[in-house]
Coordinates of C-alpha atoms and ligand atoms in Angstrom, one line a residue:
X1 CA -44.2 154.4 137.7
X2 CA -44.1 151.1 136.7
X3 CA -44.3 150.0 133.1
X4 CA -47.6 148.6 133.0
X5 CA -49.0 151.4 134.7
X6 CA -47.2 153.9 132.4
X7 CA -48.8 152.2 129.6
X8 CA -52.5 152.0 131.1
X9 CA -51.3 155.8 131.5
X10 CA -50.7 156.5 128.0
X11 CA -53.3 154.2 126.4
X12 CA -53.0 151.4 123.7
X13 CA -49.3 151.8 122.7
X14 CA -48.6 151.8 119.2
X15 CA -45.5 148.6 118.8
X16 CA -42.6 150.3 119.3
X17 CA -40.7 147.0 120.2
X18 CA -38.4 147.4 116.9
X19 CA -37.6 151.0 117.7
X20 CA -36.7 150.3 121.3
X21 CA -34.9 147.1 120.9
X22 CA -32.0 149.3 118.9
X23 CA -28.9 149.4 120.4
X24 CA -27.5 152.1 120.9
X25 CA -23.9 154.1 121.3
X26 CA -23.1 157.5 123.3
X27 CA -20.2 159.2 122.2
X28 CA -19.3 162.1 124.5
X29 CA -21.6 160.8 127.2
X30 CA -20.6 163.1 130.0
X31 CA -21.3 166.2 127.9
X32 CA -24.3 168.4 127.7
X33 CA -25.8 166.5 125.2
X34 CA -24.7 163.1 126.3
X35 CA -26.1 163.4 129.6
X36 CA -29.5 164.1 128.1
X37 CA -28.8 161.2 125.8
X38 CA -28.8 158.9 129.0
X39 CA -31.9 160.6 130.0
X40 CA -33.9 159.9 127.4
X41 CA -33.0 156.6 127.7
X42 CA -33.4 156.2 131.5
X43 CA -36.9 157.8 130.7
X44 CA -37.8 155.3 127.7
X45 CA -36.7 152.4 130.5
X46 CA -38.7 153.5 132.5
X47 CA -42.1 153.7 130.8
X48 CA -41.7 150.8 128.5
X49 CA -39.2 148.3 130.8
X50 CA -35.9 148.0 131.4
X51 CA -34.9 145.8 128.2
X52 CA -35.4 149.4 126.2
X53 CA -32.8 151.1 124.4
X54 CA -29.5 148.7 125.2
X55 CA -26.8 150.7 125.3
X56 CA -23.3 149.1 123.7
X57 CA -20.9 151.9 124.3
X58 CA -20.1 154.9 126.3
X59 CA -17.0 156.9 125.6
X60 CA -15.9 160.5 127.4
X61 CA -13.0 162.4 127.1
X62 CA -11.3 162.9 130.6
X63 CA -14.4 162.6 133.2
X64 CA -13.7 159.6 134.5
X65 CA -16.0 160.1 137.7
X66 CA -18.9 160.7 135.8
X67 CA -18.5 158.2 133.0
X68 CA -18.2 155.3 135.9
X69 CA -21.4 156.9 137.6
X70 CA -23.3 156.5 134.4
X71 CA -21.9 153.1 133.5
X72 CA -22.9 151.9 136.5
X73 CA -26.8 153.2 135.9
X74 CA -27.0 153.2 132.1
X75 CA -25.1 149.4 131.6
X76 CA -23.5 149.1 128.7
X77 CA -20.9 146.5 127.4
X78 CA -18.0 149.2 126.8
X79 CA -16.5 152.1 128.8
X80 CA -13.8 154.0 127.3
X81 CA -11.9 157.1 128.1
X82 CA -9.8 159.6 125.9
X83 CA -7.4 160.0 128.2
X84 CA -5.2 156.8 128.6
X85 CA -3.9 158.3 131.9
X86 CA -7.5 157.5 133.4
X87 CA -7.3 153.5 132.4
X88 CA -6.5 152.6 135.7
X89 CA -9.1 154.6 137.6
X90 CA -11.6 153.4 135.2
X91 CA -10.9 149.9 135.7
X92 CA -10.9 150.2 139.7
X93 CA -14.5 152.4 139.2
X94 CA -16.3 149.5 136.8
X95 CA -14.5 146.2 139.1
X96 CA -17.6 143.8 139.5
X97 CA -19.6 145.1 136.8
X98 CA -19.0 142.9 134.0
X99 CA -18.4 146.5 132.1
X100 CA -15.5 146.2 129.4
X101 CA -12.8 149.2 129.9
X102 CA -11.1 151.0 127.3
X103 CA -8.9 154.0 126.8
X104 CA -7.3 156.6 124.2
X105 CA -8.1 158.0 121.4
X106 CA -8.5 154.5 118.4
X107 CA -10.3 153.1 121.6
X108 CA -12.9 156.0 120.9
X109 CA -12.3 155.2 117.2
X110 CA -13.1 151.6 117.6
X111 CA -16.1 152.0 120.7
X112 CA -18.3 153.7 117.0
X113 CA -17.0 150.7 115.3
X114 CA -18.4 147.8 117.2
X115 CA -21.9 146.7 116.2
X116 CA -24.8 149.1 117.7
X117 CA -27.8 150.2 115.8
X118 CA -27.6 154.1 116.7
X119 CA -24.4 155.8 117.4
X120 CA -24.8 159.5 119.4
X121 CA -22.0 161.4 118.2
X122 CA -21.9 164.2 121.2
X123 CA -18.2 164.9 121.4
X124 CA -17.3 168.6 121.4
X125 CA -15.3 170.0 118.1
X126 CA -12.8 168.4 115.3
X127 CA -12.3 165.4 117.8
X128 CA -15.2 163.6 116.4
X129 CA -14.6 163.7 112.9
X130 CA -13.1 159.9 113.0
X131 CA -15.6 158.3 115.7
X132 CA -18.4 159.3 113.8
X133 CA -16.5 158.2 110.5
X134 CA -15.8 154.8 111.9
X135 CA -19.9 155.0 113.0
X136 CA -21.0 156.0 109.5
X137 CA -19.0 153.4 107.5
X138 CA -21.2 150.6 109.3
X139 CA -23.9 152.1 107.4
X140 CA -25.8 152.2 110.7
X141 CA -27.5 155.3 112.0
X142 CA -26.1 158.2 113.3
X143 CA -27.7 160.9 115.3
X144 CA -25.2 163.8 114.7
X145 CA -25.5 166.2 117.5
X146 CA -21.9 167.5 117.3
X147 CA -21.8 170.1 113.9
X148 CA -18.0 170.7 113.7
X149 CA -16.9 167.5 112.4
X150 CA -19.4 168.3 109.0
X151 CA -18.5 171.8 109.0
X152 CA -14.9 170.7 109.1
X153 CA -15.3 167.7 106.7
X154 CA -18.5 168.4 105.0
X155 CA -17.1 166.7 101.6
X156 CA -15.3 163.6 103.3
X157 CA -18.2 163.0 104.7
X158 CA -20.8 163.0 102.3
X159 CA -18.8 160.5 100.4
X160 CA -18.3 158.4 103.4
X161 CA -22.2 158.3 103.6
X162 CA -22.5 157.7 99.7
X163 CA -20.4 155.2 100.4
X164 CA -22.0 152.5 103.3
X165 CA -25.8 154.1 103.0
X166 CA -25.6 155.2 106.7
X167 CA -28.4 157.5 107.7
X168 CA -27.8 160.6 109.6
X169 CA -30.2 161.8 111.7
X170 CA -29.7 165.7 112.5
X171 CA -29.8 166.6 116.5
X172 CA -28.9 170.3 116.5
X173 CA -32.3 171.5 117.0
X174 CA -32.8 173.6 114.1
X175 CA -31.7 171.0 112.0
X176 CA -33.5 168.2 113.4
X177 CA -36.5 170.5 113.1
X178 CA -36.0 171.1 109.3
X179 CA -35.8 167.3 108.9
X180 CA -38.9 166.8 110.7
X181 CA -40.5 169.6 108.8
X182 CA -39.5 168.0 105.5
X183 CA -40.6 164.8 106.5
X184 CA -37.3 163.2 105.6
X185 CA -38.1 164.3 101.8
X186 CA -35.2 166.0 100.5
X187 CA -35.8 170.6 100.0
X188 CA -35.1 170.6 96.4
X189 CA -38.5 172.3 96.3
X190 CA -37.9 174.9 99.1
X191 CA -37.2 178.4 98.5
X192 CA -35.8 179.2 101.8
X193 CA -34.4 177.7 105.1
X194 CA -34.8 180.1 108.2
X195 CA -32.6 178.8 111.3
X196 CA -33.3 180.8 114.7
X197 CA -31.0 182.1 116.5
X198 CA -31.6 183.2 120.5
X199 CA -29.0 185.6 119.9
X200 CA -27.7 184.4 123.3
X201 CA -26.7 186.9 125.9
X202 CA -24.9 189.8 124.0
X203 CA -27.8 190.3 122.3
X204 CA -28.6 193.2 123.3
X205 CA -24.9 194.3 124.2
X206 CA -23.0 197.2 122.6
X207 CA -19.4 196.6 121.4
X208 CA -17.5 198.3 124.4
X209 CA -19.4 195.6 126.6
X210 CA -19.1 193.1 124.7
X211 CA -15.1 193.9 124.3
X212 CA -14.8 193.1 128.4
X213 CA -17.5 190.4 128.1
X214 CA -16.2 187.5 130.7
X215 CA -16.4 184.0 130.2
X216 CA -19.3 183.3 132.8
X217 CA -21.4 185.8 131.3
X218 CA -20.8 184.7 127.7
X219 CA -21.7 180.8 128.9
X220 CA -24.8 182.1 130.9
X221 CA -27.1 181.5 128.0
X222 CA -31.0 182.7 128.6
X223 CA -32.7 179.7 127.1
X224 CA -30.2 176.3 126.7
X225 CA -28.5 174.6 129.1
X226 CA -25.4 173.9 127.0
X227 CA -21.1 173.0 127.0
X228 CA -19.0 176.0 127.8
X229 CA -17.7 176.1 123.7
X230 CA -21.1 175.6 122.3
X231 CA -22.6 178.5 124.9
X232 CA -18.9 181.1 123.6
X233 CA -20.3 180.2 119.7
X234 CA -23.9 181.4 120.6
X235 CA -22.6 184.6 122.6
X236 CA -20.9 185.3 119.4
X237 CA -23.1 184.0 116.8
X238 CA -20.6 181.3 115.4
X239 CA -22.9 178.9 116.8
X240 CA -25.3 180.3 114.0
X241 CA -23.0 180.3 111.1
X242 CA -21.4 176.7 112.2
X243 CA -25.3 175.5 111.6
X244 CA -25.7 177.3 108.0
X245 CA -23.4 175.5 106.6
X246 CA -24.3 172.3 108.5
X247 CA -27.6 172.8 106.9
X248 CA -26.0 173.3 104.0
X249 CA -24.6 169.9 104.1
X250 CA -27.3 167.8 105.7
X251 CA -29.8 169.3 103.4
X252 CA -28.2 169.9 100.1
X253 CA -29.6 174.0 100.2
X254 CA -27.5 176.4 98.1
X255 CA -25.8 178.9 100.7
X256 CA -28.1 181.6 98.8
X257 CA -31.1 179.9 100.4
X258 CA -30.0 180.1 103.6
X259 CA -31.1 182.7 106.2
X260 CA -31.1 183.5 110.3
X261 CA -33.5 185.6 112.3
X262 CA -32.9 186.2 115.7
X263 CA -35.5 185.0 118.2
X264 CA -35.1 185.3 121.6
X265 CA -37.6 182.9 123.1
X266 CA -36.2 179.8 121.2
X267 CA -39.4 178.5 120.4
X268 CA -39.6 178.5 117.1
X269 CA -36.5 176.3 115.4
X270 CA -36.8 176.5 111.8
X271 CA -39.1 178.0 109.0
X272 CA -39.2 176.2 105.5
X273 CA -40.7 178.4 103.1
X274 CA -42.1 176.9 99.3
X275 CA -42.7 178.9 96.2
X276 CA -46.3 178.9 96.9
X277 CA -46.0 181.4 99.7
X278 CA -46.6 178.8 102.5
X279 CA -43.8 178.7 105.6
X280 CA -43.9 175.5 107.8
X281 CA -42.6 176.0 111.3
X282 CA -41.4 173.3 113.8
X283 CA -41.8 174.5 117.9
X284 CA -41.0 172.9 120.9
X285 CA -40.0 174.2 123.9
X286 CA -35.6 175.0 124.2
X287 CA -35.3 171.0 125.6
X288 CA -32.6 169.0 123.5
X289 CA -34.4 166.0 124.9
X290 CA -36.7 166.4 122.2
X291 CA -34.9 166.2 119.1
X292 CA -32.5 164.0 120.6
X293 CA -35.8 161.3 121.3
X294 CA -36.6 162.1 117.9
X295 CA -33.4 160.8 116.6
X296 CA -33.0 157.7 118.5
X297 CA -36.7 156.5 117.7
X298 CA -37.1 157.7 114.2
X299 CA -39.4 157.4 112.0
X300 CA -41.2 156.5 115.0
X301 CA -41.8 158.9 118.3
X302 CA -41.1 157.8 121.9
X303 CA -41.8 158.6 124.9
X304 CA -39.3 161.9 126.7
X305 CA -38.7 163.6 129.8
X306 CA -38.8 167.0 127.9
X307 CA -40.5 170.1 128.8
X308 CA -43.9 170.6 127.2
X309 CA -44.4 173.6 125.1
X310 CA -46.3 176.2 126.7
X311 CA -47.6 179.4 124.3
X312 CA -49.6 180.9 126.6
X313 CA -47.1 181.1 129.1
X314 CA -44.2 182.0 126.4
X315 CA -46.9 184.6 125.6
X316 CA -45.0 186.3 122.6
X317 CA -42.6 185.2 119.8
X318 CA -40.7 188.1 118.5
X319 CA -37.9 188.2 115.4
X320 CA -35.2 190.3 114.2
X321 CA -32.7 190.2 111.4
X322 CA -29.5 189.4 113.0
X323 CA -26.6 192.6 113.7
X324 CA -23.1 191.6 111.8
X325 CA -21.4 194.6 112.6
X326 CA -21.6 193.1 116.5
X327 CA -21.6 189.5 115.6
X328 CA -18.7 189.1 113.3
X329 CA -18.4 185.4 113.6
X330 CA -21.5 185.2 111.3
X331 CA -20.4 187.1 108.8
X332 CA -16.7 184.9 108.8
X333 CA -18.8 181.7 108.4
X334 CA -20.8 182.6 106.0
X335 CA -17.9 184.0 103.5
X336 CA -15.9 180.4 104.4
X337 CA -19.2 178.7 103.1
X338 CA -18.9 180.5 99.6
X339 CA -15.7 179.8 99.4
X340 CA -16.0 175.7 100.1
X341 CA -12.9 173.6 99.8
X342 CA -10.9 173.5 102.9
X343 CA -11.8 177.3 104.2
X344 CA -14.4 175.8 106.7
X345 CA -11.9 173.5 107.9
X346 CA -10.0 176.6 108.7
X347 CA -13.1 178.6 110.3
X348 CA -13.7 175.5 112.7
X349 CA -10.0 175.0 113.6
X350 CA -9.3 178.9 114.0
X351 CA -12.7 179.0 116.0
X352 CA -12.2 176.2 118.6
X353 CA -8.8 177.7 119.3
X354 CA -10.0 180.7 120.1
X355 CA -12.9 179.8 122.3
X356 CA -10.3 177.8 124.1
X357 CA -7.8 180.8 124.5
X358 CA -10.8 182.7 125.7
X359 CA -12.5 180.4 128.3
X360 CA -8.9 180.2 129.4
X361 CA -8.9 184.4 130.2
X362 CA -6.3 184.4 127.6
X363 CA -7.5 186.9 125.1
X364 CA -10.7 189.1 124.7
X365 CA -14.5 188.1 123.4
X366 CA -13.8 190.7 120.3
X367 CA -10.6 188.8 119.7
X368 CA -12.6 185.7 118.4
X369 CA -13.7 187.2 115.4
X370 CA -10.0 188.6 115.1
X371 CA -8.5 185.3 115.2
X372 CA -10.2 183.3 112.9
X373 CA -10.3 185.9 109.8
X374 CA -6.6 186.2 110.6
X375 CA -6.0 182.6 110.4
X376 CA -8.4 182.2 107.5
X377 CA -6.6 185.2 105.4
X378 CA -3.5 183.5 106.1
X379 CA -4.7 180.1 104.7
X380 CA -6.3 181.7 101.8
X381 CA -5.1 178.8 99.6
X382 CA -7.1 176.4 101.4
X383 CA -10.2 177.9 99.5
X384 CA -9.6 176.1 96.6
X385 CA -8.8 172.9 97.7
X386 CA -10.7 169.1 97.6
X387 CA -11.5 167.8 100.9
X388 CA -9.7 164.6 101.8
X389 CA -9.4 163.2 105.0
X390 CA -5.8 163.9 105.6
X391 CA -6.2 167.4 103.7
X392 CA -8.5 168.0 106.4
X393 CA -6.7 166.7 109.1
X394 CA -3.5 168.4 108.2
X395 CA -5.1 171.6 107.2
X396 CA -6.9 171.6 110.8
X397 CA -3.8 171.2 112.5
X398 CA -2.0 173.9 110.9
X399 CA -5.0 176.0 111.2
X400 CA -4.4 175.5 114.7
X401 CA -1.0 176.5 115.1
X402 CA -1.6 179.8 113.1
X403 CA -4.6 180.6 115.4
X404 CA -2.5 179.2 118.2
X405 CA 0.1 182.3 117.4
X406 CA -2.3 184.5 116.6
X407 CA -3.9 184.5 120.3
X408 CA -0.6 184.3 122.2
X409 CA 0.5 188.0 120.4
X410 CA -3.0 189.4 121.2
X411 CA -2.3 187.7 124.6
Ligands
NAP1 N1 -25.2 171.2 124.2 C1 -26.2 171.4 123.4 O1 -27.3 171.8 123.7 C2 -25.9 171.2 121.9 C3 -26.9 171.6 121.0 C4 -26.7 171.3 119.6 C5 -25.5 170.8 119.2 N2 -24.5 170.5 120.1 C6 -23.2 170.0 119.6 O2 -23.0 168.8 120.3 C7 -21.6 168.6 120.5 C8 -21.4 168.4 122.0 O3 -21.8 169.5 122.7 P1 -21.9 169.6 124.3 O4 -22.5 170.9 124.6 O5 -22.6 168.3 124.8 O6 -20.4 169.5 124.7 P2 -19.7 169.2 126.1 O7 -20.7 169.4 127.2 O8 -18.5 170.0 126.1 O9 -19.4 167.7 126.0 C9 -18.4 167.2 125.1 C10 -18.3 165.7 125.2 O10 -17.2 165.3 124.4 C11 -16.2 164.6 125.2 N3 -14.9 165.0 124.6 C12 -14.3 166.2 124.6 N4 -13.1 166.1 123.9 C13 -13.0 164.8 123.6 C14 -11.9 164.1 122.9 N5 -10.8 164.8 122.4 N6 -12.1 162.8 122.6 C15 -13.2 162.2 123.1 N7 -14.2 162.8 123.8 C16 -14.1 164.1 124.0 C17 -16.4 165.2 126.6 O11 -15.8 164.4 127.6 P3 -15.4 165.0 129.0 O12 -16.7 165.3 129.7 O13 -14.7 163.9 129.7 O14 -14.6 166.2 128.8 C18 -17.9 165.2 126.7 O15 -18.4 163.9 126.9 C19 -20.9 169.9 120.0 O16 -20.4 169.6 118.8 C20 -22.0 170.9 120.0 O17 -21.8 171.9 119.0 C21 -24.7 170.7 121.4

């Protein structure tokens, strides 16, 4: 469809010409959530013209093949690649294009530094704590889909933010939906803060099943469409405790007003709930396209290639409280919240680890729970500690090793 037709199909367009002349950055491009960033923005090309959404950077980790693909379709002034073994491939792939190349790790560092309006921070785990530091202390806007790096760095980061004025946009779903349920105003007023859960596909599992669960099975999530880590934390209901205390962060909400219920159909995202007995709900249908157009257009809407919600098709919504004694992870995350200082620095580190090890065949589903309260009793002192960024470097990295020789004995 052409743009002039899209917009006699739509009607009088509101002027969105600020919001989609924003430049914008993709971190972790040829990841899940990446590669629905580039969607959006293929989409908004489409129906409003092709000048929409520049994009300034792309950066991916090892993926070379696909990160040339979508530098070649998406056009932005950088490429860069994690892995400085992939330089040369990169260059061959971009030859003609105009297309900077770049590769290794500062060159991720510096792709969130150069000037863009919106940086998409969609790289998977602890990785992404400095590029979206280097994108936050522009004071620019950064939609945050990956939750590690706050869960890791919660304290570093809020200071960073204090510090340049950046806005963070939430992309997680349930936390973009809390945002958009609060209207941006802050939930010093709200009572409670529900995040669903799908409970993912043990949720119906008993323990001995769930004890030879295989890593296809635990990725084959009913509802989203997600990376392999991301799909291990909601088979185990990490995802869930990663996002309380994300929530915890992004919204300033004591941990005490904090709560999860399960619900299968991943319709409903969030419930606030006031003191006057009133709980506001955000739905959409399970489509990261949508909070991710919502974050790259805010405080306006845009156009996106998501799914329409359907009730009458989803027919019902059902909740439960969620099962700890199955889902141990939960429980883990929630303790390392209470505790603050460095402990959820440990919890992430411990976690990643063992997701890896298990993907990898090396140890059992069970043995993620096992890994990470080991590692976290072992780094007990860590509770106390003030986040700094190389505190929470350093403590990630011995985190790591401890978890590291914890799976290779349960090996
Ligand atoms: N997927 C979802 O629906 C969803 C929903 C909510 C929140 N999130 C969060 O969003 C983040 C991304 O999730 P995802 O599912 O999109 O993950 P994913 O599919 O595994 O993609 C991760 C991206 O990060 C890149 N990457 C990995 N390690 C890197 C490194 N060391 N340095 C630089 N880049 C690196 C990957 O590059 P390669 O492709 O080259 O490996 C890829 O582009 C996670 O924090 C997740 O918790 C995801």
């Amino acid at each position: 469809m052409s743009a002039l037709a899209a917009k006699r199909h739509i009607g009088a367009l509101p002027d969105l010409s600020p919001i989609l002349a924003r430049s914008v950055t993709v971190l972790g491009s040829t990841g899940s959530i990446g590669v629905s960033t580039l969607s959006v923005i293929a989409h908004a090309r489409e129906i409003y013209g092709a000048d929409a959404l520049p994009v300034e950077a792309l950066t991916a980790g090892s993926n070379v093949d696909v990160l040339i693909e979508q530098a070649r379709a998406i056009r932005p002034k950088l490429a860069v690649i994690a892995d400085e073994t992939q330089l040369a491939r990169l260059k061959d792939g971009l030859a003609g294009t105009g297309i900077e190349a770049g590769a290794g790790r500062v060159a991720v560092i510096d792709a969130a530094a150069r000037p863009s309006d919106t940086v998409m921070v969609a790289i998977m785990g602890a990785a992404a704590i400095e590029p979206a530091l280097a994108a936050i202390a522009r004071g620019v806007t950064v939609a945050l889909a990956n939750k590690e790096c706050v869960v890791a760095a919660g304290g570093v980061f809020r200071a960073a933010i204090e510090a340049s004025g950046a806005s963070v946009l939430p992309v997680d779903s349930e936390h973009n939906a809390v945002f958009q349920v609060l209207g941006g105003g802050d939930a010093s007023e709200v009572e409670r803060v529900t995040l669903t859960a799908s409970g993912g596909p043990f949720r119906e599992w008993t323990l001995e099943q769930m004890r030879v669960a295989t890593p296809k099975q635990a990725v084959a999530h009913p509802n989203w469409s997600m990376g392999a880590k991301i799909s291990v934390d909601s088979a185990s209901l990490m995802n869930k405790g990663l996002e309380l205390i994300e929530a915890h962060f992004l919204f300033a909400v004591p941990p005490e007003k904090l709560a999860v219920l399960v619900h299968p159909q991943s319709i409903v995202h969030c419930l606030v709930t006031y003191g006057d007995g009133s709980t506001l709900a955000h739905l959409s249908a399970p489509d990261m396209r949508t909070p991710i157009a919502y974050a790259l257009a805010w405080p306006r809407r845009i156009a996106s290639p998501s799914r329409q919600l359907d009730l009458a098709a989803a027919g019902q919504l059902t909740f439960q409280a969620p099962d700890h004694d199955r889902f141990r992870c939960l429980g883990l995350a929630l303790d390392s919240m209470g505790k603050g200082g460095l402990a959820p620095t440990v919890l992430n580190a411990a976690n990643e680890i063992a997701v890896d090890a298990y993907l990898n065949e090396r140890i059992g589903f069970l043995d993620i729970p096992l890994v990470v309260e080991e590692t976290l009793n072992a780094a007990e002192r860590a509770n106390a500690q003030a986040q700094t960024l190389d505190g929470v470097l350093a403590a990630d990295a011995r985190a790591r090793s401890q978890a590291g020789e914890i799976c290779a004995r349960l090996a």
